[in-house]
Amino acid sequence: MIHQTRDAENKRASSAATSGWIPGQFFAGLLGVVVVIALLWAGFIYLRAARSASILNAIVAIIWGVGGIGALFYVSNTLIEALPQKSRDRIRPFLFFGPGVVILFLFLTIPTLITLYQSFFNNDTTRFVGLSNYIATFTDRSMLESFRNNLIWLFLGTGFCVSFGLLIAVLADRSKFESLAKAIIFMPMAISLVGASVIWRFMYAYAPADQPQIGVLNAVLTSLGLQPQSWLTLQPWNNLFLVAVLIWGSTGFAMVLFSAALKGVPGDLLEAARVDGATEVQTFFAIIIPYIQGTILTVTTTTAIGTLKIFDQVFVMTGGQYGTEVVGTEFYRQFFTNRNFGYGAAIAIVLFIAISPVLVYNLRQLQKQEGF
Amino acid sequence: MAMSQATAAGPRRNRVLNGILVNGTLALICLLWLVPLLGLLVSSFRERSDITTSGWWTVFPHKSYISAKQDQLTKGLALDKPIQVEGVSLTDDQLRAGYTLPDGRKLIWANRRARIVDVQTSQWTTKANFTTANYQAVVLGQTYTYKQSDGSTKTEVGEDMSKAFINSLTVAIPATVIPILLAAFAAYAFAWMRFPGRRPLFAMVVGLLVVPSQVALIPLLRAFSNLHVNGTYLSLWLVHTGFGLSLAIYLLYNYISGLPREILESAFIDGASPFTIFLRLILPLSVPALASFAIFQFMWVWNDYLYALIFLGSTPDTQVLTIKLANLIGSRGQDWHLLTAGAFISMILPLVVFFSLQRYFVRGLLAGSVKG
């Protein structure tokens, strides 16, 4: 079967090489491209109208998405295979990376540029306002509060996730129950932040002092003879209790990456250190930490980006009230509730700028990589 | 001989001590991580009245005061004078707060108006009454009946989440499958083809990995509303495809560029076209990477809240699980019997996927970040 196709392709390749191009196949391919694009458009119209959730529509969507793209690749490949060798080789890469890159342009690159443009305009993009949206971003009281809270998220969230993750990875590495412990710590990664919000709202549940406490934290407090607290409205500490949800959810991510990195520390290096009389703590700081510093940097930046983009927990647990507003919820409020597009766009761009050092670093790393 | 044994005993004792320390700390951390989830799971099987009047941990055996008998005092007994009960003389306040006799029994009003005193003894007990009524209420939308504190019964309607579950599936499956083929073609081109613009385009892919999606949301939402796709599943399929594509390309690029060059070269020499090589060699060889991405993307889409909120909204017909659950927190925030069961319904599928395919999920995570 495979040999047959190869033979056929050999023949086709040789005939294309001699005669330049194959008009019949070319026009068949062209027709195919037109038909597939028409079918994709028809599917788009159909799916746009399909508002009921049914397994049938999901199947149609998969056929449309996967089948349509597969068919598009196939017919355009037929088309370019009919071209002379030289142009074929030149065009082929565009066929392969084209659809994916076009989608990236349409969904991320171009919208980002439009957002940048809109950030210099008023709320319905009719009047140029210069930098005033940005000035508002850095002077508005509620925005300043968001920045302060995001810094709390950034430092505490990232700090705890990374250090807990490393601690647990090191402990698990020396334990017989490694896989069980890792599965437990990692499990919250599978849970949505909305689900985690329910879980933690229940942990923080508050009842007046004379009633039975159903939240674990307040039960601990009252059993110690202290007054129960309404954790989520307790300013400014409530931010820390929201960060705890992130730590519970994301430490598993850090741990898994560290755990993999620890496995890469050469055993004879550690053995040599022990023979030389180094203590566990010395080995940890002098050998393990330097050895996995690349992973530490990756985990730190990834978690830090996550904390800057934080939205779900805050929006679901407090709605940004009681002094817990963050940039993500502020953006949502300006954009959807207040319909202030220019201001919302400026907030999004500020968020982008805050993350851009990581972007630059990643690109530098890419430059060092072989083949690039 | 004897001496070496004596010196070996020291390190061995150290090792045992270390082991206890390591496993002990690890167990403590794991417990800390499990408690929130355990509280949710246990509570979702408890009756409404039990959840609101006692902590979920009371399902475990614990010591508590249980009514042993009740003393009926004289009806209309004056409460402003010392009250004689069980051979001691107590004030009304003492009986309200509960008074512990030297023999360990506790006296407390059972019904102050009817002058009935509860004589309680401390016993091992458990509040392990479990029910599936909460799940019937959230899965089937069944009504449930519960006893109010004054003794009367009340019937309320449940919250049917089964439709939201189907909606989540409808969103998640196509949004997982569609990007894969697109990304695989592009990753192949970036890994094994040379074309002008390859470096800047791949740099764009890497850059877009960390770009916060907020910068693209405003223009996308506007474009979608011009195309009349807002509020349809199609909008979410497209958005998740667009936003997931950079990770997919990057992840698959890392894998595909690592495939042995000899295999591809020998296929070229046999005269296979790049399209054939892609279908017959690259795709089958990349199955582990494809699976890793698919699981990662599925979890991401299933747990997503922000995009669903923006593009699909909270129309009852189309809302997904995360939206439904978040709305439930808003509208019935104290109905813990519904919230706990509902949260568990929303996380059951990702948890099953996680535990059955953890290996692939971790691999996707590692490929996605360590190489960054």
XYZ file of C-alpha atoms in Angstrom:
744
model
C 0.000 0.000 0.000
C 2.677 2.431 1.080
C 4.879 1.323 -1.782
C 2.128 1.909 -4.285
C 1.597 5.475 -3.139
C 5.301 6.099 -3.191
C 5.526 4.760 -6.719
C 2.647 6.915 -7.806
C 4.254 9.899 -6.219
C 7.582 9.114 -7.867
C 5.873 9.023 -11.229
C 4.042 12.221 -10.566
C 7.199 13.902 -9.341
C 9.147 12.869 -12.386
C 6.444 13.887 -14.833
C 6.107 17.221 -13.081
C 9.847 17.683 -13.258
C 9.917 17.071 -17.004
C 6.786 18.848 -18.189
C 6.883 21.775 -15.742
C 3.360 21.562 -14.486
C 0.277 19.350 -14.802
C -2.706 21.481 -15.865
C -5.354 18.791 -15.208
C -4.271 18.195 -11.630
C -3.757 21.896 -11.092
C -7.310 22.779 -12.072
C -8.725 19.817 -10.148
C -6.838 21.044 -7.107
C -8.008 24.602 -7.624
C -11.602 23.420 -7.897
C -11.080 21.378 -4.740
C -9.797 24.411 -2.833
C -12.817 26.451 -3.921
C -15.219 23.656 -2.953
C -13.588 23.113 0.461
C -13.600 26.820 1.262
C -17.276 26.974 0.259
C -17.998 23.975 2.504
C -16.102 25.552 5.404
C -18.161 28.710 4.961
C -21.393 26.710 4.807
C -20.355 24.883 7.978
C -19.635 28.230 9.609
C -23.141 29.465 8.736
C -24.720 26.234 9.973
C -22.792 26.178 13.251
C -23.449 29.837 13.857
C -27.166 29.085 13.710
C -26.847 25.985 15.909
C -27.552 27.272 19.370
C -28.725 24.118 21.073
C -26.200 21.915 22.777
C -26.319 18.521 21.268
C -23.810 15.826 20.702
C -24.776 16.030 17.031
C -23.650 19.643 16.789
C -20.428 18.828 18.558
C -19.794 16.056 16.040
C -20.623 18.378 13.150
C -18.185 20.886 14.635
C -15.423 18.319 14.836
C -16.034 17.191 11.269
C -16.151 20.813 10.183
C -13.015 21.806 12.076
C -10.807 18.786 11.637
C -12.226 17.397 8.405
C -12.446 20.828 6.817
C -8.875 21.707 7.669
C -7.644 18.273 6.630
C -9.488 18.568 3.314
C -8.131 22.070 2.788
C -4.591 20.811 3.316
C -5.228 17.887 0.989
C -6.662 19.839 -1.940
C -4.130 22.634 -1.706
C -1.415 20.012 -1.589
C -2.852 18.488 -4.763
C -2.802 21.935 -6.252
C 0.837 22.683 -5.505
C 1.998 19.179 -6.420
C 0.870 20.044 -9.941
C 3.296 22.966 -10.075
C 6.857 22.793 -11.387
C 9.382 21.491 -8.855
C 10.882 24.867 -8.047
C 7.724 26.788 -7.244
C 6.345 23.710 -5.518
C 9.206 23.663 -3.026
C 8.905 27.361 -2.506
C 5.154 27.377 -1.882
C 4.815 24.171 0.144
C 5.970 25.537 3.538
C 3.354 28.289 3.312
C 0.676 25.681 2.822
C 1.822 23.850 5.959
C 2.262 26.686 8.402
C -0.145 29.089 6.693
C -3.514 28.210 8.253
C -2.134 28.048 11.794
C -0.202 31.282 11.490
C -3.143 33.066 9.848
C -5.341 32.067 12.778
C -2.726 33.343 15.242
C -2.653 36.637 13.369
C -6.451 36.892 13.327
C -7.014 35.942 16.948
C -4.036 37.425 18.754
C -1.608 39.578 16.801
C -4.041 41.849 14.965
C -6.456 42.208 17.924
C -3.491 43.172 20.123
C -2.577 45.934 17.697
C -6.193 47.112 17.558
C -6.311 47.156 21.365
C -3.137 49.229 21.416
C -4.750 51.642 18.969
C -7.995 51.822 20.943
C -6.169 52.535 24.167
C -5.448 56.033 22.837
C -9.126 56.723 22.176
C -12.177 57.552 24.281
C -14.700 54.990 25.490
C -16.397 54.339 22.113
C -13.288 54.882 19.962
C -14.537 58.096 18.366
C -12.099 60.660 19.729
C -8.330 60.564 20.153
C -7.452 61.221 23.782
C -3.708 60.656 23.785
C -2.330 59.163 26.954
C -5.233 60.109 29.193
C -6.437 56.491 29.521
C -2.986 55.520 30.723
C -2.846 58.471 33.080
C -6.220 57.407 34.446
C -4.898 53.866 34.829
C -2.128 55.028 37.105
C -4.100 57.596 39.084
C -7.532 56.051 39.561
C -7.948 54.948 43.172
C -9.518 51.638 42.373
C -6.787 50.906 39.792
C -4.078 51.718 42.333
C -5.750 49.314 44.720
C -5.732 46.698 41.965
C -2.025 47.232 41.374
C -1.319 46.886 45.085
C -3.336 43.671 45.229
C -1.687 42.302 42.110
C 1.692 42.908 43.735
C 0.492 40.899 46.747
C -0.582 38.150 44.372
C 2.686 38.367 42.478
C 5.038 38.164 45.432
C 3.136 36.008 47.899
C 1.493 33.751 45.321
C 4.651 33.158 43.328
C 6.857 32.961 46.412
C 4.748 30.382 48.164
C 4.023 28.299 45.066
C 7.693 28.100 44.142
C 9.048 27.441 47.640
C 6.313 24.967 48.603
C 6.652 23.281 45.226
C 10.400 22.903 45.705
C 10.048 21.731 49.304
C 7.455 19.118 48.401
C 9.457 17.954 45.385
C 12.579 17.482 47.537
C 10.634 15.691 50.280
C 8.793 13.478 47.802
C 12.085 12.604 46.121
C 13.252 11.042 49.398
C 9.993 9.349 50.287
C 8.631 5.919 49.484
C 5.205 7.462 48.925
C 6.446 9.789 46.192
C 3.799 9.124 43.563
C 0.917 9.199 46.040
C 2.064 12.471 47.604
C 2.659 14.047 44.200
C -0.763 12.982 42.951
C -2.428 14.575 45.987
C -0.593 17.890 45.672
C -1.068 17.952 41.902
C -4.766 17.075 41.955
C -6.078 20.654 42.361
C -4.586 21.392 38.912
C -7.488 19.393 37.485
C -10.063 21.498 39.303
C -11.424 24.692 37.799
C -10.768 27.910 39.651
C -14.531 28.290 40.003
C -14.701 24.862 41.636
C -11.759 25.780 43.860
C -13.622 28.942 44.818
C -16.554 26.875 46.078
C -14.185 24.632 48.005
C -12.458 27.565 49.698
C -15.590 29.585 50.317
C -16.689 26.567 52.297
C -13.360 26.499 54.155
C -13.851 30.173 55.011
C -17.566 29.874 55.847
C -18.556 32.146 58.714
C -21.334 31.952 61.268
C -21.889 34.260 64.262
C -20.084 33.224 67.425
C -23.121 31.653 69.099
C -23.828 29.334 66.182
C -22.000 26.172 65.168
C -19.176 26.908 62.715
C -19.249 24.896 59.502
C -16.056 26.364 58.014
C -12.849 24.613 59.002
C -10.902 27.805 59.695
C -13.494 29.302 61.999
C -13.985 25.972 63.740
C -10.268 25.925 64.499
C -10.445 29.505 65.797
C -13.468 28.911 68.035
C -12.018 25.682 69.409
C -9.007 27.750 70.490
C -11.391 30.108 72.227
C -11.058 32.909 69.652
C -13.761 34.836 67.824
C -14.807 33.547 64.385
C -13.812 35.778 61.463
C -15.543 36.656 58.231
C -12.369 35.935 56.266
C -13.397 37.174 52.848
C -14.497 40.622 54.023
C -11.622 41.149 56.442
C -9.602 43.935 54.805
C -6.788 43.929 53.832
C -6.066 40.363 54.898
C -8.772 38.919 52.671
C -6.337 39.237 49.766
C -4.098 36.710 51.478
C -7.001 34.305 51.849
C -7.683 34.594 48.137
C -3.997 34.009 47.396
C -4.219 30.832 49.480
C -6.587 29.420 46.848
C -3.937 29.997 44.190
C -1.247 28.402 46.344
C -3.446 25.362 46.918
C -4.156 25.147 43.193
C -0.794 25.934 41.618
C 1.829 24.476 43.928
C 1.284 21.151 42.178
C 2.430 22.676 38.907
C 5.689 23.919 40.462
C 6.196 20.622 42.247
C 5.851 18.520 39.101
C 8.382 20.608 37.200
C 10.832 20.641 40.123
C 10.399 16.951 40.651
C 11.362 16.278 37.031
C 14.348 18.623 37.334
C 15.547 16.958 40.548
C 15.643 13.613 38.758
C 18.161 15.186 36.412
C 20.663 16.104 39.140
C 23.473 13.546 38.697
C 23.614 11.088 41.582
C 27.419 10.866 41.638
C 27.658 14.618 42.161
C 25.462 14.340 45.267
C 27.375 11.255 46.402
C 30.701 13.082 46.033
C 29.371 15.965 48.112
C 28.245 13.560 50.831
C 31.611 11.796 50.842
C 33.238 15.186 51.279
C 31.107 15.632 54.366
C 28.597 18.171 53.104
C 25.351 18.299 55.066
C 21.976 17.880 53.392
C 21.338 21.604 53.633
C 24.734 22.451 52.110
C 24.185 19.997 49.277
C 20.788 21.512 48.645
C 22.025 25.091 48.347
C 25.406 24.429 46.771
C 24.496 21.730 44.253
C 20.771 21.173 43.781
C 19.686 24.815 43.575
C 22.342 25.847 41.005
C 21.651 22.695 39.020
C 17.913 23.346 38.672
C 18.040 27.135 38.446
C 16.726 27.055 34.873
C 13.609 25.265 36.089
C 13.281 27.644 39.023
C 13.278 30.550 36.592
C 10.707 28.881 34.336
C 8.382 28.004 37.196
C 8.733 31.455 38.712
C 7.950 33.298 35.484
C 5.051 30.991 34.580
C 3.496 31.345 38.029
C 4.156 35.083 38.062
C 2.331 35.507 34.751
C -0.546 33.504 36.189
C -0.780 35.811 39.202
C -0.778 38.918 37.014
C -3.637 37.549 34.905
C -5.630 36.356 37.927
C -9.374 36.745 37.452
C -11.614 33.761 38.220
C -11.150 33.357 41.986
C -11.479 37.043 42.733
C -14.465 37.513 40.457
C -16.288 34.487 41.851
C -15.364 34.744 45.540
C -15.627 38.469 46.265
C -16.514 40.071 42.928
C -13.621 42.471 43.545
C -15.390 43.941 46.572
C -13.924 44.509 50.039
C -10.658 45.807 48.618
C -9.807 42.715 46.580
C -10.005 44.187 43.077
C -7.203 43.064 40.769
C -6.224 44.177 37.261
C -8.104 41.276 35.686
C -11.408 42.080 37.383
C -10.911 45.820 36.850
C -10.444 45.174 33.134
C -13.621 43.133 33.030
C -15.586 45.805 34.879
C -14.387 48.664 32.656
C -14.928 46.640 29.531
C -18.284 44.974 30.213
C -20.027 46.823 32.982
C -18.935 50.349 32.111
C -18.477 49.752 28.355
C -15.389 51.940 28.573
C -13.419 50.403 25.700
C -10.537 52.884 25.626
C -9.880 52.552 29.352
C -10.288 48.779 29.261
C -7.853 48.610 26.359
C -5.303 50.693 28.275
C -5.570 48.328 31.264
C -5.030 45.335 28.979
C -1.965 46.978 27.441
C -0.547 47.750 30.894
C -1.017 44.092 31.781
C 0.786 43.175 28.564
C 3.667 45.519 29.389
C 3.932 44.023 32.867
C 4.365 40.590 31.327
C 6.622 41.673 28.464
C 9.970 41.143 30.288
C 9.177 37.424 30.308
C 8.329 37.629 26.627
C 11.657 39.299 25.836
C 13.520 36.738 27.926
C 11.798 33.845 26.148
C 12.700 35.309 22.760
C 16.343 35.709 23.846
C 16.383 32.071 24.901
C 14.924 31.122 21.541
C 17.706 32.998 19.776
C 20.310 30.950 21.618
C 18.594 27.728 20.610
C 20.214 25.708 17.870
C 18.605 26.057 14.477
C 17.310 29.518 15.203
C 34.779 -5.507 62.322
C 33.010 -4.670 65.548
C 34.095 -1.084 65.259
C 32.720 -0.592 61.774
C 29.374 -1.963 62.941
C 29.334 0.534 65.766
C 29.971 3.460 63.434
C 27.357 2.225 60.977
C 24.689 2.286 63.688
C 24.851 6.078 63.909
C 24.088 6.839 60.231
C 21.417 4.164 60.245
C 19.653 5.800 63.140
C 20.021 9.107 61.341
C 18.488 7.637 58.246
C 15.490 6.312 60.166
C 15.061 9.695 61.819
C 15.355 11.412 58.476
C 12.786 9.086 57.018
C 10.319 9.876 59.777
C 10.936 13.596 59.387
C 10.575 13.499 55.604
C 7.484 11.311 55.533
C 5.936 13.091 58.493
C 6.274 16.528 56.905
C 5.073 15.203 53.587
C 2.047 13.560 55.211
C 1.203 16.803 56.990
C 1.351 18.816 53.770
C -0.715 16.217 51.929
C -3.318 16.344 54.697
C -3.393 20.131 54.397
C -4.025 19.763 50.680
C -6.695 17.101 51.100
C -8.775 18.778 53.810
C -10.488 21.357 51.542
C -11.415 18.733 48.981
C -12.482 16.223 51.604
C -14.766 18.823 53.181
C -16.449 19.357 49.843
C -16.827 15.675 49.089
C -18.159 14.748 52.528
C -20.571 17.673 52.626
C -21.979 16.879 49.203
C -23.346 13.640 50.692
C -24.780 15.206 53.847
C -28.312 16.404 54.381
C -28.964 20.105 54.129
C -29.886 20.492 57.787
C -26.774 18.587 58.872
C -24.474 20.759 56.744
C -25.775 23.994 58.210
C -25.827 22.884 61.851
C -22.583 20.941 62.204
C -19.138 20.857 60.652
C -18.485 18.188 58.040
C -15.741 16.716 60.245
C -18.398 15.534 62.694
C -19.048 12.587 60.386
C -15.847 11.170 61.827
C -16.040 9.602 65.289
C -15.594 12.298 67.910
C -16.500 12.926 71.530
C -19.614 14.954 72.040
C -22.392 15.529 74.564
C -25.386 13.352 73.836
C -28.740 13.651 75.542
C -29.088 10.834 78.062
C -32.421 11.837 79.585
C -34.624 14.882 79.983
C -35.893 16.321 83.242
C -39.312 17.934 83.209
C -39.335 20.717 85.806
C -42.466 22.248 87.235
C -44.340 24.121 84.511
C -44.167 27.868 84.991
C -41.215 27.626 87.368
C -39.727 31.044 88.106
C -36.512 31.527 86.163
C -35.131 34.500 88.065
C -34.463 32.327 91.128
C -32.004 29.433 91.490
C -33.345 26.332 89.750
C -33.048 22.933 91.398
C -32.112 20.231 88.937
C -30.242 16.900 89.341
C -29.400 17.804 92.920
C -27.694 21.124 92.150
C -28.934 24.659 92.183
C -28.290 26.609 88.938
C -29.213 29.984 87.470
C -31.063 30.434 84.209
C -27.884 31.736 82.515
C -25.919 28.681 83.575
C -28.568 26.418 82.093
C -28.574 28.403 78.901
C -24.819 28.126 78.430
C -24.746 24.543 79.683
C -23.383 23.519 83.059
C -21.000 20.614 83.530
C -21.442 18.585 86.708
C -18.371 17.223 88.524
C -19.255 13.718 87.267
C -18.928 14.904 83.630
C -22.629 15.166 82.856
C -23.833 18.398 81.318
C -27.105 20.173 82.070
C -28.606 22.454 79.464
C -32.073 23.685 78.530
C -33.701 21.434 75.984
C -36.792 23.617 75.898
C -36.649 26.612 78.159
C -40.279 27.625 77.768
C -41.567 24.130 78.576
C -38.981 23.904 81.397
C -37.312 20.773 80.106
C -33.629 20.261 80.963
C -31.372 18.016 78.922
C -29.026 15.801 80.868
C -26.160 15.015 78.534
C -23.246 12.653 78.801
C -20.020 12.829 76.833
C -19.832 9.929 74.384
C -18.079 8.856 71.245
C -20.410 9.609 68.393
C -20.594 10.252 64.680
C -22.927 12.244 62.505
C -22.577 9.917 59.558
C -25.975 10.255 57.893
C -25.362 10.215 54.201
C -27.753 10.936 51.378
C -27.651 11.258 47.625
C -30.472 13.807 47.634
C -28.041 16.653 46.894
C -26.861 14.925 43.755
C -30.414 14.183 42.712
C -31.117 17.875 43.125
C -28.176 19.019 40.991
C -28.158 16.245 38.397
C -31.850 15.718 37.868
C -33.093 19.044 39.173
C -35.319 17.178 41.617
C -37.017 18.993 44.443
C -35.827 18.255 47.930
C -37.491 18.560 51.282
C -35.734 19.526 54.462
C -36.557 20.292 58.067
C -36.211 23.896 59.118
C -34.886 24.858 62.532
C -38.412 25.415 63.865
C -39.373 21.883 62.937
C -41.514 22.612 59.891
C -40.566 21.126 56.530
C -39.857 23.083 53.394
C -39.642 21.964 49.795
C -37.435 23.695 47.260
C -36.542 23.077 43.661
C -33.035 21.850 42.917
C -30.660 23.144 40.278
C -30.425 21.034 37.166
C -26.774 20.982 36.114
C -26.984 18.124 33.641
C -27.647 20.514 30.773
C -24.607 22.585 31.698
C -22.597 19.383 31.748
C -23.655 18.568 28.178
C -22.907 22.178 27.211
C -19.409 21.899 28.651
C -18.820 18.736 26.648
C -20.160 20.422 23.527
C -17.669 23.241 23.995
C -14.676 21.218 25.136
C -14.443 18.382 22.619
C -14.328 20.385 19.358
C -12.201 23.079 21.035
C -9.701 20.365 21.902
C -9.668 18.507 18.609
C -9.742 21.364 16.068
C -6.400 23.014 16.968
C -4.455 19.761 16.880
C -4.280 19.216 13.126
C -3.649 22.895 12.416
C -0.844 22.967 14.945
C 0.707 19.722 13.774
C 1.008 20.974 10.176
C 2.544 24.255 11.328
C 4.904 22.557 13.787
C 6.109 20.254 11.017
C 6.807 23.219 8.749
C 8.713 25.082 11.467
C 10.702 21.997 12.401
C 11.634 20.501 9.046
C 11.172 23.082 6.309
C 13.215 26.153 5.490
C 11.338 29.200 4.251
C 11.712 32.956 4.399
C 10.152 34.417 7.549
C 10.548 31.219 9.507
C 12.442 32.838 12.373
C 10.204 35.889 12.928
C 7.063 33.814 12.579
C 8.219 31.252 15.091
C 9.322 34.054 17.395
C 5.754 35.327 17.150
C 4.436 31.910 18.188
C 6.746 31.866 21.207
C 5.890 35.465 22.071
C 2.163 34.792 21.930
C 2.576 32.019 24.511
C 2.676 34.554 27.317
C 0.569 37.367 25.856
C -2.401 37.912 28.182
C -5.563 37.158 26.251
C -7.128 40.334 27.651
C -5.312 42.351 24.993
C -7.205 40.492 22.272
C -10.632 40.257 23.877
C -12.133 43.645 23.044
C -11.485 43.621 19.270
C -12.385 39.927 19.053
C -15.685 40.457 20.773
C -16.497 43.310 18.418
C -15.525 41.316 15.342
C -17.601 38.387 16.567
C -20.632 40.538 17.112
C -20.282 41.859 13.544
C -20.175 38.264 12.338
C -23.140 37.399 14.585
C -21.316 34.554 16.271
C -21.481 35.908 19.841
C -23.387 33.646 22.171
C -22.880 30.570 20.007
C -20.693 27.582 20.680
C -18.907 28.452 17.456
C -17.460 31.577 19.088
C -15.912 29.549 21.899
C -14.584 26.870 19.532
C -12.885 29.570 17.489
C -11.526 31.454 20.505
C -10.121 28.359 22.171
C -8.623 27.267 18.871
C -6.974 30.653 18.351
C -5.740 31.035 21.921
C -4.627 27.432 22.294
C -2.805 27.323 18.991
C 0.463 28.968 20.048
C 0.969 26.463 22.859
C -0.011 23.632 20.524
C 2.445 24.684 17.820
C 5.230 25.237 20.324
C 4.641 21.954 22.133
C 4.412 19.919 18.937
C 7.404 21.758 17.456
C 9.537 20.674 20.409
C 8.497 17.089 19.862
C 8.572 16.942 16.076
C 11.927 18.706 15.777
C 13.333 16.044 18.088
C 12.312 13.149 15.850
C 15.328 11.347 14.357
C 16.449 12.935 11.101
C 17.348 9.558 9.534
C 13.727 8.371 9.445
C 12.591 11.468 7.573
C 15.570 11.438 5.209
C 15.092 7.828 4.223
C 11.448 8.582 3.485
C 12.533 11.516 1.303
C 14.960 9.316 -0.579
C 12.129 6.851 -1.204
C 10.419 9.737 -2.980
C 7.617 10.386 -0.506
C 6.191 13.901 -0.659
C 6.240 16.023 2.503
C 2.456 15.639 2.717
C 2.764 11.849 2.733
C 5.601 11.973 5.227
C 3.466 14.120 7.476
C 0.470 11.791 7.349
C 2.349 8.498 7.424
C 5.287 9.306 9.673
C 5.020 12.525 11.606
C 1.439 12.180 12.852
C 1.748 8.564 14.053
C 5.113 9.240 15.694
C 3.790 12.333 17.453
C 0.852 10.619 19.141
C 2.306 11.070 22.658
C 2.771 14.801 22.109
C -0.656 15.117 20.491
C -2.221 13.314 23.447
C -0.375 15.561 25.907
C -1.644 18.667 24.220
C -5.159 17.268 23.862
C -5.421 16.532 27.587
C -3.939 19.861 28.530
C -6.298 21.722 26.220
C -9.333 19.698 27.311
C -8.720 20.517 30.966
C -8.088 24.131 30.110
C -11.296 24.506 28.089
C -13.406 22.547 30.565
C -12.210 24.686 33.472
C -12.263 27.990 31.593
C -14.512 30.662 33.031
C -13.508 34.005 31.501
C -13.921 33.187 27.801
C -17.166 31.353 28.422
C -18.428 34.348 30.383
C -17.482 36.810 27.651
C -18.380 34.916 24.487
C -21.096 32.461 25.483
C -22.651 34.289 28.425
C -24.951 32.911 31.052
C -28.063 32.143 29.020
C -29.546 29.072 30.744
C -29.669 27.161 27.452
C -26.019 27.492 26.572
C -24.166 28.152 29.833
C -21.329 25.806 30.691
C -20.622 24.246 34.093
C -18.214 26.896 35.364
C -20.720 29.643 34.582
C -23.580 27.700 36.147
C -21.566 27.044 39.285
C -20.413 30.654 39.585
C -24.016 31.829 39.206
C -25.063 29.354 41.862
C -22.557 30.922 44.261
C -24.104 34.286 43.505
C -27.745 33.299 43.814
C -27.683 30.490 46.378
C -24.388 31.120 48.144
C -25.519 29.553 51.412
C -27.133 26.461 49.885
C -24.053 24.397 50.574
C -25.816 21.130 49.825
C -26.268 22.276 46.207
C -22.918 24.055 45.902
C -20.843 21.149 47.169
C -22.596 18.575 45.011
C -22.577 20.922 42.021
C -18.873 21.677 42.401
C -18.134 17.999 42.560
C -20.165 17.353 39.402
C -18.150 20.046 37.648
C -14.813 18.503 38.608
C -15.561 14.815 38.235
C -14.637 14.589 34.543
C -11.313 16.477 34.736
C -10.416 14.441 37.817
C -11.104 11.179 35.979
C -9.098 12.390 32.980
C -6.347 13.525 35.312
C -6.030 10.251 37.192
C -6.275 8.032 34.139
C -3.971 10.080 31.893
C -1.757 11.831 34.455
C 1.401 10.712 32.664
C 0.444 12.467 29.417
C -0.761 15.552 31.251
C 2.532 15.902 33.113
C 4.480 15.342 29.918
C 2.545 18.126 28.219
C 3.254 20.392 31.157
C 6.958 19.593 31.089
C 7.285 20.108 27.346
C 5.336 23.327 27.596
C 7.437 24.996 30.256
C 10.807 23.428 30.985
C 12.011 24.010 27.464
C 10.764 27.587 27.573
